[in-house]
Short mmCIF file of C-alpha atoms in Angstrom, two decimals:
data_model
loop_
_atom_site.label_atom_id
_atom_site.label_comp_id
_atom_site.label_asym_id
_atom_site.label_seq_id
_atom_site.Cartn_x
_atom_site.Cartn_y
_atom_site.Cartn_z
CA MET Z 1 105.83 109.92 106.69
CA TRP Z 2 106.46 111.68 103.38
CA TYR Z 3 109.26 109.29 102.45
CA LEU Z 4 106.87 106.42 103.16
CA LEU Z 5 104.24 108.02 100.91
CA ALA Z 6 106.83 108.47 98.16
CA LEU Z 7 107.86 104.81 98.54
CA SER Z 8 104.24 103.67 98.20
CA LEU Z 9 103.99 105.60 94.92
CA LEU Z 10 107.31 104.23 93.69
CA VAL Z 11 106.20 100.59 94.06
CA LEU Z 12 102.59 101.17 92.93
CA GLN Z 13 103.24 100.05 89.36
CA PHE Z 14 105.06 96.88 90.39
CA ASN Z 15 103.24 95.60 93.48
CA LYS Z 16 99.83 97.07 94.22
CA LYS Z 17 99.28 95.15 97.48
CA ILE Z 18 102.53 96.33 99.06
CA SER Z 19 101.86 99.84 97.79
CA VAL Z 20 98.38 99.93 99.35
CA ILE Z 21 99.71 98.58 102.65
CA LEU Z 22 102.35 101.33 102.68
CA LEU Z 23 99.63 103.89 101.91
CA MET Z 24 97.50 102.64 104.80
CA VAL Z 25 100.44 102.91 107.19
CA THR Z 26 101.16 106.40 105.86
CA ALA Z 27 97.52 107.41 106.35
CA ALA Z 28 97.66 106.17 109.95
CA VAL Z 29 100.77 108.24 110.59
CA GLY Z 30 99.14 111.17 108.82
CA ALA Z 31 96.11 110.92 111.10
CA TYR Z 32 98.35 110.75 114.18
CA THR Z 33 100.36 113.81 113.09
CA GLN Z 34 97.15 115.66 112.06
CA VAL Z 35 98.14 115.92 108.40
CA LEU Z 36 94.83 114.13 107.79
CA ASP Z 37 91.73 114.89 109.82
CA TRP Z 38 88.44 112.96 109.99
CA ARG Z 39 87.17 114.50 106.75
CA ALA Z 40 90.16 113.27 104.73
CA LEU Z 41 89.98 109.83 106.35
CA THR Z 42 86.25 109.62 105.61
CA PHE Z 43 86.87 110.62 102.00
CA MET Z 44 89.60 107.97 101.65
CA ALA Z 45 87.29 105.34 103.15
CA GLY Z 46 84.61 106.36 100.64
CA LEU Z 47 87.11 105.97 97.81
CA ALA Z 48 87.94 102.47 99.04
CA ILE Z 49 84.24 101.54 99.01
CA ILE Z 50 83.76 102.89 95.48
CA ALA Z 51 86.92 101.08 94.34
CA GLY Z 52 85.62 97.82 95.78
CA ALA Z 53 82.27 98.29 94.04
CA TYR Z 54 84.01 99.14 90.76
CA CYS Z 55 86.03 95.93 90.89
CA LYS Z 56 83.00 93.85 91.89
CA PHE Z 57 80.46 95.06 89.30
CA SER Z 58 80.75 93.68 85.78
CA GLY Z 59 78.03 95.71 84.06
CA LYS Z 60 79.16 98.52 81.78
CA VAL Z 61 76.70 101.15 83.07
CA PRO Z 62 77.47 100.88 86.82
CA ARG Z 63 81.21 100.66 86.16
CA THR Z 64 81.04 103.77 83.96
CA LEU Z 65 79.19 105.71 86.65
CA LEU Z 66 81.65 104.61 89.32
CA GLU Z 67 84.58 105.51 87.08
CA ILE Z 68 83.16 108.99 86.62
CA LEU Z 69 82.99 109.34 90.41
CA LEU Z 70 86.60 108.20 90.75
CA VAL Z 71 87.80 110.62 88.05
CA LEU Z 72 85.90 113.51 89.66
CA ALA Z 73 87.49 112.58 92.98
CA SER Z 74 90.90 112.67 91.29
CA VAL Z 75 90.22 116.15 89.91
CA GLY Z 76 89.11 117.29 93.34
CA LEU Z 77 92.29 115.93 94.90
CA MET Z 78 94.39 117.51 92.17
CA LEU Z 79 92.86 120.95 92.74
CA HIS Z 80 92.95 120.64 96.55
CA LEU Z 81 89.15 120.88 96.73
CA ILE Z 82 88.71 118.03 99.21
CA PRO Z 83 88.76 119.23 102.84
CA GLY Z 84 90.71 117.52 105.59
CA PHE Z 85 94.16 117.40 103.98
CA HIS Z 86 96.67 119.61 105.79
CA ASN Z 87 99.61 119.47 103.40
CA LEU Z 88 103.07 120.20 104.75
CA ARG Z 89 104.45 123.59 103.72
CA VAL Z 90 108.12 122.90 103.08
CA LEU Z 91 109.08 126.34 101.73
CA GLU Z 92 107.37 129.65 102.35
CA GLY Z 93 108.04 132.85 100.43
CA VAL Z 94 111.53 131.82 99.33
CA ARG Z 95 113.40 133.29 96.35
CA ALA Z 96 115.52 131.09 94.14
CA GLY Z 97 117.48 134.19 93.08
CA PRO Z 98 117.43 138.00 93.25
CA GLU Z 99 115.20 138.36 90.17
CA SER Z 100 112.98 135.36 90.88
CA ALA Z 101 109.50 135.82 92.32
CA PRO Z 102 108.92 134.45 95.83
CA PHE Z 103 107.08 131.15 96.05
CA SER Z 104 105.98 128.49 98.51
CA MET Z 105 106.12 124.70 98.13
CA TYR Z 106 104.12 121.90 99.73
CA TYR Z 107 104.28 118.16 100.13
CA ASN Z 108 100.77 117.29 98.88
CA PHE Z 109 99.12 114.23 100.41
CA ASP Z 110 95.85 114.78 98.52
CA LYS Z 111 97.53 115.10 95.13
CA ALA Z 112 99.65 112.00 95.81
CA LEU Z 113 96.47 109.89 95.98
CA VAL Z 114 95.57 110.57 92.33
CA PRO Z 115 97.63 107.69 90.81
CA PHE Z 116 96.08 105.23 93.28
CA VAL Z 117 92.57 106.31 92.30
CA LEU Z 118 93.15 106.34 88.55
CA LEU Z 119 94.88 102.95 88.54
CA ILE Z 120 91.55 101.50 89.70
CA CYS Z 121 89.90 102.88 86.56
CA LEU Z 122 92.65 102.01 84.09
CA LYS Z 123 95.00 99.08 84.63
CA SER Z 124 97.26 100.34 81.83
CA LEU Z 125 97.78 103.69 83.60
CA PHE Z 126 101.53 103.17 83.97
CA THR Z 127 102.30 101.26 80.80
CA THR Z 128 100.65 100.52 77.46
CA ASP Z 129 101.77 98.65 74.35
CA THR Z 130 99.88 100.90 71.92
CA ARG Z 131 102.74 103.15 70.85
CA PRO Z 132 104.25 104.02 67.45
CA ARG Z 133 107.67 103.03 66.23
CA THR Z 134 110.27 105.54 67.30
CA LYS Z 135 113.67 106.59 66.02
CA PRO Z 136 116.54 108.13 68.00
CA TRP Z 137 115.94 111.56 66.48
CA HIS Z 138 112.40 111.59 67.90
CA TRP Z 139 113.82 111.46 71.42
CA MET Z 140 116.62 113.90 70.61
CA ALA Z 141 114.05 116.41 69.34
CA LEU Z 142 111.94 115.93 72.46
CA VAL Z 143 114.93 116.49 74.76
CA VAL Z 144 115.96 119.62 72.83
CA ALA Z 145 112.38 120.91 73.06
CA VAL Z 146 112.76 121.33 76.84
CA PRO Z 147 115.41 124.11 76.81
CA VAL Z 148 113.87 125.57 73.65
CA LEU Z 149 110.55 126.02 75.44
CA LEU Z 150 112.27 127.70 78.39
CA MET Z 151 114.11 130.06 76.02
CA VAL Z 152 110.81 130.88 74.34
CA ALA Z 153 109.50 131.87 77.77
CA VAL Z 154 112.54 134.14 78.11
CA ALA Z 155 111.84 135.72 74.72
CA LEU Z 156 108.23 136.35 75.75
CA GLY Z 157 109.35 138.08 78.94
CA GLY Z 158 108.12 135.50 81.43
CA LEU Z 159 111.55 134.22 82.47
CA LYS Z 160 115.12 135.40 82.59
CA VAL Z 161 118.34 133.41 82.65
CA GLU Z 162 119.49 133.17 86.28
CA LEU Z 163 121.64 130.35 87.69
CA HIS Z 164 120.69 128.83 91.05
CA GLN Z 165 122.09 126.33 93.55
CA PRO Z 166 119.30 126.23 96.17
CA GLN Z 167 119.92 124.49 99.48
CA TRP Z 168 116.43 122.98 99.24
CA LEU Z 169 117.09 121.21 95.92
CA PHE Z 170 116.45 117.72 97.37
CA GLN Z 171 113.08 118.75 98.80
CA PHE Z 172 112.19 120.33 95.46
CA VAL Z 173 113.03 117.18 93.50
CA LEU Z 174 111.19 114.91 95.96
CA ALA Z 175 108.07 117.07 95.85
CA ASN Z 176 108.20 117.39 92.05
CA ILE Z 177 108.52 113.69 91.39
CA PHE Z 178 106.00 112.20 93.81
CA PHE Z 179 103.68 114.97 94.97
CA VAL Z 180 103.30 117.00 91.74
CA SER Z 181 104.48 115.51 88.43
CA LEU Z 182 103.38 111.90 88.96
CA ALA Z 183 99.85 112.97 89.89
CA GLU Z 184 99.54 115.41 86.99
CA GLU Z 185 100.93 112.96 84.46
CA ALA Z 186 98.70 110.19 85.78
CA LEU Z 187 95.62 112.35 85.21
CA PHE Z 188 96.44 114.15 81.97
CA ARG Z 189 98.59 111.61 80.14
CA GLY Z 190 98.15 108.18 81.74
CA TYR Z 191 94.38 108.47 82.05
CA LEU Z 192 92.90 111.30 79.97
CA GLN Z 193 95.15 111.13 76.91
CA GLN Z 194 95.03 107.34 76.90
CA ARG Z 195 91.24 107.22 77.21
CA LEU Z 196 90.80 109.85 74.48
CA SER Z 197 93.24 108.00 72.20
CA SER Z 198 90.92 104.98 72.29
CA VAL Z 199 88.04 106.96 70.75
CA MET Z 200 89.82 109.52 68.52
CA HIS Z 201 93.07 110.14 66.67
CA PRO Z 202 96.02 110.09 69.12
CA VAL Z 203 97.22 113.53 67.96
CA LEU Z 204 93.82 115.05 68.73
CA ALA Z 205 93.88 113.34 72.12
CA LEU Z 206 97.34 114.82 72.72
CA LEU Z 207 96.12 118.33 71.87
CA ILE Z 208 93.02 118.11 74.09
CA ALA Z 209 94.97 116.75 77.08
CA SER Z 210 97.62 119.46 76.64
CA LEU Z 211 95.04 122.24 76.42
CA LEU Z 212 93.31 121.01 79.57
CA PHE Z 213 96.67 120.77 81.33
CA GLY Z 214 97.43 124.34 80.31
CA GLY Z 215 94.00 125.49 81.44
CA MET Z 216 94.67 124.08 84.91
CA HIS Z 217 97.32 126.81 85.29
CA TYR Z 218 94.89 129.68 84.61
CA ALA Z 219 95.58 131.26 88.01
CA GLY Z 220 99.10 132.11 86.84
CA GLY Z 221 97.90 134.20 83.90
CA SER Z 222 97.70 133.74 80.13
CA LEU Z 223 101.45 133.40 79.61
CA LEU Z 224 101.64 130.50 82.08
CA VAL Z 225 98.66 128.83 80.41
CA ILE Z 226 100.46 128.97 77.05
CA PHE Z 227 103.73 127.76 78.58
CA ALA Z 228 101.99 124.88 80.40
CA THR Z 229 100.09 123.88 77.25
CA LEU Z 230 103.33 123.67 75.24
CA ALA Z 231 104.98 121.76 78.09
CA GLY Z 232 101.98 119.42 78.08
CA LEU Z 233 102.67 118.68 74.41
CA ILE Z 234 106.21 117.59 75.35
CA TYR Z 235 104.98 115.38 78.19
CA GLY Z 236 102.19 113.97 76.03
CA LEU Z 237 104.60 113.11 73.22
CA ALA Z 238 106.91 111.44 75.74
CA TRP Z 239 104.00 109.29 76.89
CA MET Z 240 102.82 108.63 73.32
CA LEU Z 241 106.24 107.57 72.06
CA SER Z 242 107.15 105.43 75.06
CA GLY Z 243 103.84 104.13 76.36
CA ARG Z 244 105.33 104.60 79.84
CA LEU Z 245 103.95 107.04 82.41
CA TRP Z 246 107.29 107.36 84.20
CA VAL Z 247 108.91 108.62 80.99
CA ALA Z 248 106.40 111.48 80.89
CA VAL Z 249 107.12 112.12 84.58
CA LEU Z 250 110.86 112.21 83.81
CA PHE Z 251 110.36 114.91 81.18
CA HIS Z 252 108.06 116.85 83.50
CA VAL Z 253 110.54 116.79 86.38
CA GLY Z 254 113.43 117.46 83.99
CA LEU Z 255 111.79 120.60 82.63
CA ASN Z 256 110.96 121.86 86.13
CA LEU Z 257 114.50 121.16 87.28
CA CYS Z 258 116.05 122.99 84.30
CA HIS Z 259 113.67 125.86 85.00
CA LEU Z 260 114.81 126.05 88.63
CA LEU Z 261 118.56 125.70 88.03
CA PHE Z 262 119.01 127.97 85.01
CA PHE Z 263 116.14 130.47 84.94
CA THR Z 264 114.17 132.72 87.25
CA TYR Z 265 111.80 130.48 89.22
CA PRO Z 266 108.85 130.35 89.13
CA MET Z 267 108.91 133.52 87.04
CA TRP Z 268 110.85 136.72 86.48
CA GLN Z 269 109.91 139.46 88.89
CA ARG Z 270 110.83 142.77 87.36
CA LEU Z 271 112.29 144.97 90.05
CA PRO Z 272 111.42 148.71 90.06
CA HIS Z 273 114.11 150.91 88.56
CA ILE Z 274 115.80 153.14 91.13
CA SER Z 275 117.48 156.23 89.68
#
């Protein structure tokens, strides 16, 4: 089922009809396997009705109100506030290394719906032609910024260099691409940053989207908020320079993968000193 959901997201940009059909089949399987209960199915049916109304109405006021509803639904899905989604826990309390804090990982059905919802609001969610001219050094600087940011986290005491070769690397990459990064980039870069850029200076839009992205990580403490905000600047610049959502997703997944393979993940857990 999860591979089918990932496939539906992969083809969403290129063929919406096939992608929606795949999503419907996935939802049916999800209902059968009890990943989705009646509340999630009812919510998804409601989204379909709102989407149909949004496409049908031509007036600015009703479309704006419906778009607000769709964006609020996306935020609810992102934050796992919508009941009825029983996401699969793939990892529970695992440690990437001896000095890494334990963590759990899920395949998120609710979060995976976010790109579908936002594409209804903004047809240019995945690609836009409004991007500045770029030079090779722009991209080189952006690539270098990824390890630099991780080393800054080390200097601040949040991480420590620790090499890993986890057996669950494939599951981690699959979850990060389709059930985490794509949804987050769709909301914060593809939709929010793009919408803000149409009414204000693109740099200001980049800063606001990055700050909101950092604020979403408040549960992890102030250091994680700062780290996520700076990471959001990297992802936002990747979107701004390329005009392609998948490029921002690539940087997002790349940073998370570098974090996992070369540093304590998700953070450094200081062990008590035993004398």
